[in-house]
Amino acid sequence: MRLGIDVGATAIKSGLVDDRYNVTGKRSRPTDARDAAAFLSDLADIGRSYRGSAKITSVGIGLPGQVDPHKGTLVDSTNLALADVPVADTLSRELGVPAFVGNDANCAMFGEVYAGEGVTTPNLIMVTVGTGIGGGIRINGKIYRGRNESAGEFGHMCVNFSGVTCRCGATGCWEAYASVTALIRQTRDAAGQYPQSLLARLIEEGGGAVDGRTAFIAAKAGCPVAEQVVETYAGYLAVGIDNLLIIFRPDKVVLAGAVMNEGDFLVSRIKEKIRFPDQLCISKLHSHAGIIGAAVLGEVYRDHKQFV
Ligand code: BMX
Ligand code: ZN
């Protein structure tokens, strides 16, 4: 069994992946990225926790940020505020098996390539919507990784050159508008502006908590303010997706991330606003894409045919 670990800014998900890409023993724990030592010790803990249940042959870790697959390090991560972390070496030493690292969104795409939409589509663009927005590019059946293995950072393409400042320091990045972090900000802003709205009341009843579902719940309950938040958010997502469709003309743009659980309520609105709506779909692997993709990293890196 291969172990796949999918590190997000909020949670670390893991699971065992068999030869047919079934995921078992799925676990999730909050991400603790206070410092590299705490982070590595959590990853080692997760790895060790699977030892009793199966014979692990390799481990792969998907990381949010720039990775060096050759050195096995997390080079830099704005969202985790970590740099130069020797992830693969640590896990390999702890578990006594080969360990590999990849960018988290690239891993989601590898999951699609091996077990999802990519099995039948040679030209595929992956977009993961979470704390940030990540991406992956597959052209003619090969994975495009670019200079320093860092292609596909779709979250940091500019959609508004005089817009808000992104966590990366640049102006108007797509993820500053269309990530779940941005959706939460937009939801709070709208509730603050319309304190009498159902949206604002719902937030108040929940003790002030807002997450990626809040605006959708209120919109579905008929709140026009929340409806506008969802509509505008779909517009932000559509801008970036439309750019990707025009640049790559892929067979499919595959969307992943928990917010995609909203399904057609969100995606139909995006489709109305893009030029090639038939090419857009939601990952059927859901959160398993990142785990499967991390688990198959060893194969991906061995199989050079995969690369442009
Ligand atoms: C950020 C970026 C990507 C990552 C994406 C998704 C950085 C620079 N991370 O745009 O590498 O793939 O977020 O990350 O720190 P997630 O946390 O939403 O899964
Ligand atoms: Zn940015």
mmCIF file of C-alpha atoms and ligand atoms in Angstrom:
data_model
loop_
_atom_site.group_PDB
_atom_site.id
_atom_site.type_symbol
_atom_site.label_atom_id
_atom_site.label_comp_id
_atom_site.label_asym_id
_atom_site.label_seq_id
_atom_site.Cartn_x
_atom_site.Cartn_y
_atom_site.Cartn_z
ATOM 1 C CA MET A 1 0.000 0.000 0.000
ATOM 2 C CA ARG A 2 1.158 3.512 -0.809
ATOM 3 C CA LEU A 3 0.512 6.223 1.726
ATOM 4 C CA GLY A 4 -0.717 9.572 0.413
ATOM 5 C CA ILE A 5 -0.618 12.725 2.551
ATOM 6 C CA ASP A 6 -2.357 15.864 1.320
ATOM 7 C CA VAL A 7 -1.285 18.949 3.253
ATOM 8 C CA GLY A 8 -3.603 21.946 3.120
ATOM 9 C CA ALA A 9 -3.299 25.224 4.985
ATOM 10 C CA THR A 10 -6.074 24.142 7.374
ATOM 11 C CA ALA A 11 -6.031 20.330 7.406
ATOM 12 C CA ILE A 12 -3.722 17.429 6.616
ATOM 13 C CA LYS A 13 -5.607 14.547 4.984
ATOM 14 C CA SER A 14 -4.110 11.125 4.522
ATOM 15 C CA GLY A 15 -5.005 7.650 3.373
ATOM 16 C CA LEU A 16 -3.714 4.346 2.022
ATOM 17 C CA VAL A 17 -4.021 3.834 -1.713
ATOM 18 C CA ASP A 18 -4.174 0.337 -3.238
ATOM 19 C CA ASP A 19 -3.293 -0.777 -6.766
ATOM 20 C CA ARG A 20 -6.746 0.150 -8.040
ATOM 21 C CA TYR A 21 -6.556 3.607 -6.458
ATOM 22 C CA ASN A 22 -9.068 2.879 -3.720
ATOM 23 C CA VAL A 23 -8.478 5.007 -0.632
ATOM 24 C CA THR A 24 -8.782 3.406 2.804
ATOM 25 C CA GLY A 25 -8.048 4.521 6.357
ATOM 26 C CA LYS A 26 -8.677 8.172 5.541
ATOM 27 C CA ARG A 27 -7.671 10.553 8.316
ATOM 28 C CA SER A 28 -7.668 14.278 8.785
ATOM 29 C CA ARG A 29 -6.068 16.530 11.363
ATOM 30 C CA PRO A 30 -5.617 20.281 11.636
ATOM 31 C CA THR A 31 -2.409 21.620 10.098
ATOM 32 C CA ASP A 32 0.116 22.819 12.652
ATOM 33 C CA ALA A 33 2.702 24.866 10.805
ATOM 34 C CA ARG A 34 3.972 26.944 13.761
ATOM 35 C CA ASP A 35 7.472 25.945 12.725
ATOM 36 C CA ALA A 36 9.218 23.330 10.596
ATOM 37 C CA ALA A 37 9.901 21.033 13.568
ATOM 38 C CA ALA A 38 6.239 20.866 14.661
ATOM 39 C CA PHE A 39 5.158 20.384 11.056
ATOM 40 C CA LEU A 40 7.623 17.552 10.401
ATOM 41 C CA SER A 41 6.846 15.848 13.667
ATOM 42 C CA ASP A 42 3.109 15.830 12.785
ATOM 43 C CA LEU A 43 3.834 14.351 9.369
ATOM 44 C CA ALA A 44 5.999 11.635 10.936
ATOM 45 C CA ASP A 45 3.227 10.941 13.454
ATOM 46 C CA ILE A 46 0.699 10.518 10.665
ATOM 47 C CA GLY A 47 3.040 8.172 8.811
ATOM 48 C CA ARG A 48 3.692 6.025 11.887
ATOM 49 C CA SER A 49 -0.031 5.800 12.662
ATOM 50 C CA TYR A 50 -0.568 3.707 9.504
ATOM 51 C CA ARG A 51 2.192 1.220 10.188
ATOM 52 C CA GLY A 52 0.019 -1.205 12.136
ATOM 53 C CA SER A 53 -2.750 -1.414 9.555
ATOM 54 C CA ALA A 54 -0.786 -2.163 6.378
ATOM 55 C CA LYS A 55 2.612 -2.716 4.841
ATOM 56 C CA ILE A 56 3.555 0.661 3.450
ATOM 57 C CA THR A 57 5.784 0.590 0.376
ATOM 58 C CA SER A 58 6.141 4.329 -0.247
ATOM 59 C CA VAL A 59 4.866 7.669 0.949
ATOM 60 C CA GLY A 60 4.011 10.787 -1.044
ATOM 61 C CA ILE A 61 3.267 14.225 0.360
ATOM 62 C CA GLY A 62 1.383 16.998 -1.459
ATOM 63 C CA LEU A 63 2.407 20.432 -0.154
ATOM 64 C CA PRO A 64 0.835 23.876 -0.673
ATOM 65 C CA GLY A 65 3.637 25.923 -2.161
ATOM 66 C CA GLN A 66 6.764 25.493 -4.244
ATOM 67 C CA VAL A 67 8.484 22.141 -3.858
ATOM 68 C CA ASP A 68 11.760 20.710 -5.098
ATOM 69 C CA PRO A 69 10.923 17.129 -6.062
ATOM 70 C CA HIS A 70 14.624 16.282 -6.532
ATOM 71 C CA LYS A 71 15.704 17.413 -3.076
ATOM 72 C CA GLY A 72 12.360 16.402 -1.575
ATOM 73 C CA THR A 73 11.874 19.784 0.087
ATOM 74 C CA LEU A 74 9.137 22.349 0.534
ATOM 75 C CA VAL A 75 11.020 25.338 -0.899
ATOM 76 C CA ASP A 76 8.564 28.063 0.021
ATOM 77 C CA SER A 77 4.965 28.312 1.153
ATOM 78 C CA THR A 78 3.222 31.621 1.683
ATOM 79 C CA ASN A 79 0.134 29.988 3.109
ATOM 80 C CA LEU A 80 2.053 27.840 5.611
ATOM 81 C CA ALA A 81 4.774 30.452 6.223
ATOM 82 C CA LEU A 82 7.479 27.794 5.973
ATOM 83 C CA ALA A 83 10.588 27.549 3.776
ATOM 84 C CA ASP A 84 13.287 24.961 2.989
ATOM 85 C CA VAL A 85 11.721 22.086 4.896
ATOM 86 C CA PRO A 86 13.260 18.632 4.268
ATOM 87 C CA VAL A 87 9.953 16.749 4.104
ATOM 88 C CA ALA A 88 10.913 13.681 2.024
ATOM 89 C CA ASP A 89 14.120 12.907 3.946
ATOM 90 C CA THR A 90 12.343 13.100 7.280
ATOM 91 C CA LEU A 91 9.455 10.850 6.240
ATOM 92 C CA SER A 92 11.725 8.370 4.495
ATOM 93 C CA ARG A 93 13.898 8.086 7.603
ATOM 94 C CA GLU A 94 10.913 7.748 9.928
ATOM 95 C CA LEU A 95 9.081 5.133 7.854
ATOM 96 C CA GLY A 96 11.995 3.355 6.185
ATOM 97 C CA VAL A 97 10.413 3.639 2.719
ATOM 98 C CA PRO A 98 10.970 5.923 -0.292
ATOM 99 C CA ALA A 99 9.290 9.333 0.122
ATOM 100 C CA PHE A 100 8.326 11.895 -2.534
ATOM 101 C CA VAL A 101 6.978 15.438 -2.463
ATOM 102 C CA GLY A 102 4.858 17.401 -4.945
ATOM 103 C CA ASN A 103 2.778 20.566 -5.025
ATOM 104 C CA ASP A 104 -0.686 19.847 -3.561
ATOM 105 C CA ALA A 105 -2.649 20.977 -6.622
ATOM 106 C CA ASN A 106 -0.294 19.106 -8.938
ATOM 107 C CA CYS A 107 -0.985 16.037 -6.805
ATOM 108 C CA ALA A 108 -4.740 16.551 -7.231
ATOM 109 C CA MET A 109 -4.128 16.536 -10.971
ATOM 110 C CA PHE A 110 -2.007 13.375 -10.763
ATOM 111 C CA GLY A 111 -4.953 11.805 -8.921
ATOM 112 C CA GLU A 112 -7.208 12.788 -11.827
ATOM 113 C CA VAL A 113 -4.664 11.509 -14.353
ATOM 114 C CA TYR A 114 -4.363 8.085 -12.718
ATOM 115 C CA ALA A 115 -7.869 7.555 -11.388
ATOM 116 C CA GLY A 116 -10.241 10.318 -12.530
ATOM 117 C CA GLU A 117 -11.057 12.629 -15.442
ATOM 118 C CA GLY A 118 -7.509 12.415 -16.861
ATOM 119 C CA VAL A 119 -7.843 8.716 -17.661
ATOM 120 C CA THR A 120 -9.832 9.687 -20.757
ATOM 121 C CA THR A 121 -8.674 13.289 -21.363
ATOM 122 C CA PRO A 122 -5.144 14.104 -22.580
ATOM 123 C CA ASN A 123 -5.532 17.885 -22.200
ATOM 124 C CA LEU A 124 -6.533 18.757 -18.689
ATOM 125 C CA ILE A 125 -6.329 21.793 -16.458
ATOM 126 C CA MET A 126 -6.760 21.223 -12.738
ATOM 127 C CA VAL A 127 -7.982 23.984 -10.435
ATOM 128 C CA THR A 128 -8.145 23.436 -6.672
ATOM 129 C CA VAL A 129 -10.109 25.993 -4.699
ATOM 130 C CA GLY A 130 -9.340 26.125 -0.976
ATOM 131 C CA THR A 131 -7.401 28.440 1.310
ATOM 132 C CA GLY A 132 -5.630 29.421 -1.893
ATOM 133 C CA ILE A 133 -6.117 28.418 -5.526
ATOM 134 C CA GLY A 134 -3.737 25.836 -6.936
ATOM 135 C CA GLY A 135 -3.342 24.368 -10.388
ATOM 136 C CA GLY A 136 -1.905 21.727 -12.654
ATOM 137 C CA ILE A 137 -1.374 21.492 -16.423
ATOM 138 C CA ARG A 138 -1.515 18.381 -18.599
ATOM 139 C CA ILE A 139 -0.868 18.775 -22.323
ATOM 140 C CA ASN A 140 -1.190 15.919 -24.818
ATOM 141 C CA GLY A 141 -1.033 13.375 -22.027
ATOM 142 C CA LYS A 142 2.102 14.865 -20.506
ATOM 143 C CA ILE A 143 2.415 16.896 -17.366
ATOM 144 C CA TYR A 144 3.824 20.371 -17.794
ATOM 145 C CA ARG A 145 5.936 21.454 -14.849
ATOM 146 C CA GLY A 146 7.820 24.455 -16.160
ATOM 147 C CA ARG A 147 10.935 26.151 -14.840
ATOM 148 C CA ASN A 148 11.868 25.074 -11.312
ATOM 149 C CA GLU A 149 8.927 22.646 -11.472
ATOM 150 C CA SER A 150 6.701 25.542 -10.577
ATOM 151 C CA ALA A 151 4.199 25.919 -13.433
ATOM 152 C CA GLY A 152 0.480 26.105 -12.777
ATOM 153 C CA GLU A 153 0.265 28.618 -9.939
ATOM 154 C CA PHE A 154 -3.078 29.801 -11.284
ATOM 155 C CA GLY A 155 -4.003 31.400 -7.979
ATOM 156 C CA HIS A 156 -1.420 34.085 -8.624
ATOM 157 C CA MET A 157 -2.422 35.161 -12.105
ATOM 158 C CA CYS A 158 -3.587 38.748 -12.018
ATOM 159 C CA VAL A 159 -7.286 39.361 -12.577
ATOM 160 C CA ASN A 160 -7.276 42.989 -11.421
ATOM 161 C CA PHE A 161 -4.091 45.030 -11.750
ATOM 162 C CA SER A 162 -5.355 47.718 -9.394
ATOM 163 C CA GLY A 163 -7.020 45.333 -6.999
ATOM 164 C CA VAL A 164 -6.476 43.938 -3.519
ATOM 165 C CA THR A 165 -3.091 42.740 -2.271
ATOM 166 C CA CYS A 166 -2.574 38.981 -2.254
ATOM 167 C CA ARG A 167 -0.832 37.060 0.527
ATOM 168 C CA CYS A 168 2.062 36.564 -1.902
ATOM 169 C CA GLY A 169 2.550 40.345 -1.990
ATOM 170 C CA ALA A 170 1.388 40.877 -5.580
ATOM 171 C CA THR A 171 -1.679 42.876 -6.585
ATOM 172 C CA GLY A 172 -4.995 41.478 -7.807
ATOM 173 C CA CYS A 173 -4.155 37.749 -7.775
ATOM 174 C CA TRP A 174 -7.037 35.415 -8.674
ATOM 175 C CA GLU A 175 -6.937 33.669 -5.293
ATOM 176 C CA ALA A 176 -7.359 37.010 -3.512
ATOM 177 C CA TYR A 177 -10.848 37.058 -5.112
ATOM 178 C CA ALA A 178 -11.875 33.469 -5.756
ATOM 179 C CA SER A 179 -10.361 31.280 -2.990
ATOM 180 C CA VAL A 180 -12.504 30.186 -0.055
ATOM 181 C CA THR A 181 -10.525 32.647 2.073
ATOM 182 C CA ALA A 182 -11.769 35.409 -0.241
ATOM 183 C CA LEU A 183 -15.340 34.053 -0.193
ATOM 184 C CA ILE A 184 -15.332 34.198 3.610
ATOM 185 C CA ARG A 185 -14.153 37.823 3.476
ATOM 186 C CA GLN A 186 -16.847 38.682 0.912
ATOM 187 C CA THR A 187 -19.493 36.965 3.067
ATOM 188 C CA ARG A 188 -18.455 38.948 6.165
ATOM 189 C CA ASP A 189 -18.350 42.214 4.226
ATOM 190 C CA ALA A 190 -21.866 41.686 2.836
ATOM 191 C CA ALA A 191 -23.257 40.780 6.260
ATOM 192 C CA GLY A 192 -21.607 43.876 7.747
ATOM 193 C CA GLN A 193 -23.109 46.056 5.058
ATOM 194 C CA TYR A 194 -26.604 44.563 5.426
ATOM 195 C CA PRO A 195 -27.046 43.832 9.147
ATOM 196 C CA GLN A 196 -30.794 43.212 8.680
ATOM 197 C CA SER A 197 -30.267 40.479 6.085
ATOM 198 C CA LEU A 198 -30.922 36.802 6.662
ATOM 199 C CA LEU A 199 -27.222 36.264 6.019
ATOM 200 C CA ALA A 200 -26.232 38.604 8.859
ATOM 201 C CA ARG A 201 -28.788 37.037 11.216
ATOM 202 C CA LEU A 202 -27.576 33.537 10.385
ATOM 203 C CA ILE A 203 -23.996 34.521 11.181
ATOM 204 C CA GLU A 204 -25.065 36.141 14.427
ATOM 205 C CA GLU A 205 -27.032 33.047 15.476
ATOM 206 C CA GLY A 206 -23.935 30.958 14.792
ATOM 207 C CA GLY A 207 -21.874 33.067 17.191
ATOM 208 C CA GLY A 208 -20.185 35.019 14.414
ATOM 209 C CA ALA A 209 -18.644 32.038 12.638
ATOM 210 C CA VAL A 210 -18.351 32.208 8.845
ATOM 211 C CA ASP A 211 -17.039 29.498 6.551
ATOM 212 C CA GLY A 212 -17.200 28.637 2.871
ATOM 213 C CA ARG A 213 -20.749 27.312 3.209
ATOM 214 C CA THR A 214 -22.345 30.268 4.997
ATOM 215 C CA ALA A 215 -23.291 32.336 1.937
ATOM 216 C CA PHE A 216 -24.617 29.242 0.142
ATOM 217 C CA ILE A 217 -26.836 28.253 3.077
ATOM 218 C CA ALA A 218 -28.322 31.762 3.290
ATOM 219 C CA ALA A 219 -28.733 32.028 -0.497
ATOM 220 C CA LYS A 220 -30.573 28.706 -0.624
ATOM 221 C CA ALA A 221 -32.833 29.982 2.178
ATOM 222 C CA GLY A 222 -33.782 32.915 -0.084
ATOM 223 C CA CYS A 223 -31.544 35.732 1.175
ATOM 224 C CA PRO A 224 -30.953 38.201 -1.695
ATOM 225 C CA VAL A 225 -27.763 39.548 -0.086
ATOM 226 C CA ALA A 226 -26.260 36.062 0.116
ATOM 227 C CA GLU A 227 -27.506 35.347 -3.390
ATOM 228 C CA GLN A 228 -25.465 38.337 -4.571
ATOM 229 C CA VAL A 229 -22.378 37.110 -2.695
ATOM 230 C CA VAL A 230 -22.634 33.712 -4.399
ATOM 231 C CA GLU A 231 -23.276 35.276 -7.814
ATOM 232 C CA THR A 232 -20.303 37.639 -7.519
ATOM 233 C CA TYR A 233 -18.077 34.843 -6.214
ATOM 234 C CA ALA A 234 -19.066 32.663 -9.204
ATOM 235 C CA GLY A 235 -18.077 35.613 -11.393
ATOM 236 C CA TYR A 236 -14.629 35.770 -9.799
ATOM 237 C CA LEU A 237 -14.124 32.054 -10.338
ATOM 238 C CA ALA A 238 -15.374 32.381 -13.921
ATOM 239 C CA VAL A 239 -12.846 35.098 -14.854
ATOM 240 C CA GLY A 240 -9.869 32.866 -14.104
ATOM 241 C CA ILE A 241 -11.422 29.735 -15.573
ATOM 242 C CA ASP A 242 -12.294 31.586 -18.767
ATOM 243 C CA ASN A 243 -8.665 32.755 -19.075
ATOM 244 C CA LEU A 244 -7.432 29.188 -18.642
ATOM 245 C CA LEU A 245 -9.903 27.906 -21.239
ATOM 246 C CA ILE A 246 -8.799 30.516 -23.758
ATOM 247 C CA ILE A 247 -5.080 29.951 -23.183
ATOM 248 C CA PHE A 248 -5.015 26.152 -23.100
ATOM 249 C CA ARG A 249 -8.250 25.085 -24.870
ATOM 250 C CA PRO A 250 -8.172 21.900 -22.766
ATOM 251 C CA ASP A 251 -10.584 18.986 -23.075
ATOM 252 C CA LYS A 252 -11.502 19.661 -19.491
ATOM 253 C CA VAL A 253 -11.006 22.093 -16.661
ATOM 254 C CA VAL A 254 -11.481 20.011 -13.515
ATOM 255 C CA LEU A 255 -12.487 21.817 -10.323
ATOM 256 C CA ALA A 256 -11.738 20.433 -6.852
ATOM 257 C CA GLY A 257 -11.925 21.626 -3.251
ATOM 258 C CA ALA A 258 -14.606 21.475 -0.574
ATOM 259 C CA VAL A 259 -16.541 24.465 -1.982
ATOM 260 C CA MET A 260 -17.274 22.313 -5.052
ATOM 261 C CA ASN A 261 -19.587 20.261 -2.836
ATOM 262 C CA GLU A 262 -22.059 23.046 -3.661
ATOM 263 C CA GLY A 263 -22.270 21.350 -7.060
ATOM 264 C CA ASP A 264 -24.560 22.835 -9.675
ATOM 265 C CA PHE A 265 -25.711 25.660 -7.416
ATOM 266 C CA LEU A 266 -22.228 27.124 -7.950
ATOM 267 C CA VAL A 267 -21.017 25.560 -11.181
ATOM 268 C CA SER A 268 -24.103 26.421 -13.280
ATOM 269 C CA ARG A 269 -23.440 30.092 -12.448
ATOM 270 C CA ILE A 270 -19.808 29.772 -13.509
ATOM 271 C CA LYS A 271 -20.861 28.054 -16.744
ATOM 272 C CA GLU A 272 -23.143 30.981 -17.633
ATOM 273 C CA LYS A 273 -20.134 33.295 -17.514
ATOM 274 C CA ILE A 274 -17.482 31.380 -19.491
ATOM 275 C CA ARG A 275 -16.954 30.782 -23.192
ATOM 276 C CA PHE A 276 -16.645 26.985 -23.241
ATOM 277 C CA PRO A 277 -18.995 25.787 -20.504
ATOM 278 C CA ASP A 278 -19.054 22.181 -21.740
ATOM 279 C CA GLN A 279 -15.385 21.822 -20.884
ATOM 280 C CA LEU A 280 -15.908 22.526 -17.177
ATOM 281 C CA CYS A 281 -16.522 19.782 -14.616
ATOM 282 C CA ILE A 282 -16.138 18.958 -10.934
ATOM 283 C CA SER A 283 -13.727 16.232 -9.816
ATOM 284 C CA LYS A 284 -15.521 12.999 -9.040
ATOM 285 C CA LEU A 285 -12.657 11.984 -6.754
ATOM 286 C CA HIS A 286 -13.423 14.930 -4.448
ATOM 287 C CA SER A 287 -10.921 15.118 -1.616
ATOM 288 C CA HIS A 288 -9.447 11.769 -2.648
ATOM 289 C CA ALA A 289 -7.730 13.353 -5.671
ATOM 290 C CA GLY A 290 -4.967 14.922 -3.559
ATOM 291 C CA ILE A 291 -4.388 11.779 -1.507
ATOM 292 C CA ILE A 292 -4.252 9.486 -4.557
ATOM 293 C CA GLY A 293 -1.997 11.928 -6.415
ATOM 294 C CA ALA A 294 0.410 12.153 -3.486
ATOM 295 C CA ALA A 295 0.477 8.369 -3.163
ATOM 296 C CA VAL A 296 1.382 7.892 -6.847
ATOM 297 C CA LEU A 297 4.135 10.555 -6.871
ATOM 298 C CA GLY A 298 6.802 7.828 -7.019
ATOM 299 C CA GLU A 299 5.233 6.495 -10.229
ATOM 300 C CA VAL A 300 4.734 9.969 -11.666
ATOM 301 C CA TYR A 301 8.393 10.879 -11.183
ATOM 302 C CA ARG A 302 9.598 7.511 -12.490
ATOM 303 C CA ASP A 303 7.423 7.683 -15.561
ATOM 304 C CA HIS A 304 9.239 10.348 -17.565
ATOM 305 C CA LYS A 305 6.782 10.022 -20.410
ATOM 306 C CA GLN A 306 4.443 12.032 -18.221
ATOM 307 C CA PHE A 307 6.454 15.214 -18.622
ATOM 308 C CA VAL A 308 6.565 17.734 -21.418
HETATM 309 C C1 BMX B 1 -1.322 28.903 -3.100
HETATM 310 C C2 BMX B 1 0.076 28.362 -3.376
HETATM 311 C C3 BMX B 1 -0.018 27.076 -4.208
HETATM 312 C C4 BMX B 1 -1.038 26.098 -3.683
HETATM 313 C C5 BMX B 1 -2.404 26.783 -3.530
HETATM 314 C C6 BMX B 1 -3.470 25.889 -2.942
HETATM 315 C C7 BMX B 1 1.674 29.017 -1.629
HETATM 316 C C8 BMX B 1 2.488 29.874 -2.553
HETATM 317 N N1 BMX B 1 0.733 28.209 -2.111
HETATM 318 O O1 BMX B 1 -1.720 29.571 -4.236
HETATM 319 O O2 BMX B 1 1.236 26.441 -4.312
HETATM 320 O O3 BMX B 1 -1.142 24.997 -4.548
HETATM 321 O O4 BMX B 1 -2.266 27.939 -2.705
HETATM 322 O O5 BMX B 1 -3.236 25.693 -1.587
HETATM 323 O O6 BMX B 1 1.890 29.060 -0.460
HETATM 324 P P1 BMX B 1 -4.361 25.266 -0.514
HETATM 325 O O7 BMX B 1 -3.796 25.600 0.814
HETATM 326 O O8 BMX B 1 -5.608 25.999 -0.842
HETATM 327 O O9 BMX B 1 -4.539 23.778 -0.704
HETATM 328 ZN ZN ZN B 2 -0.687 36.096 -5.209
#
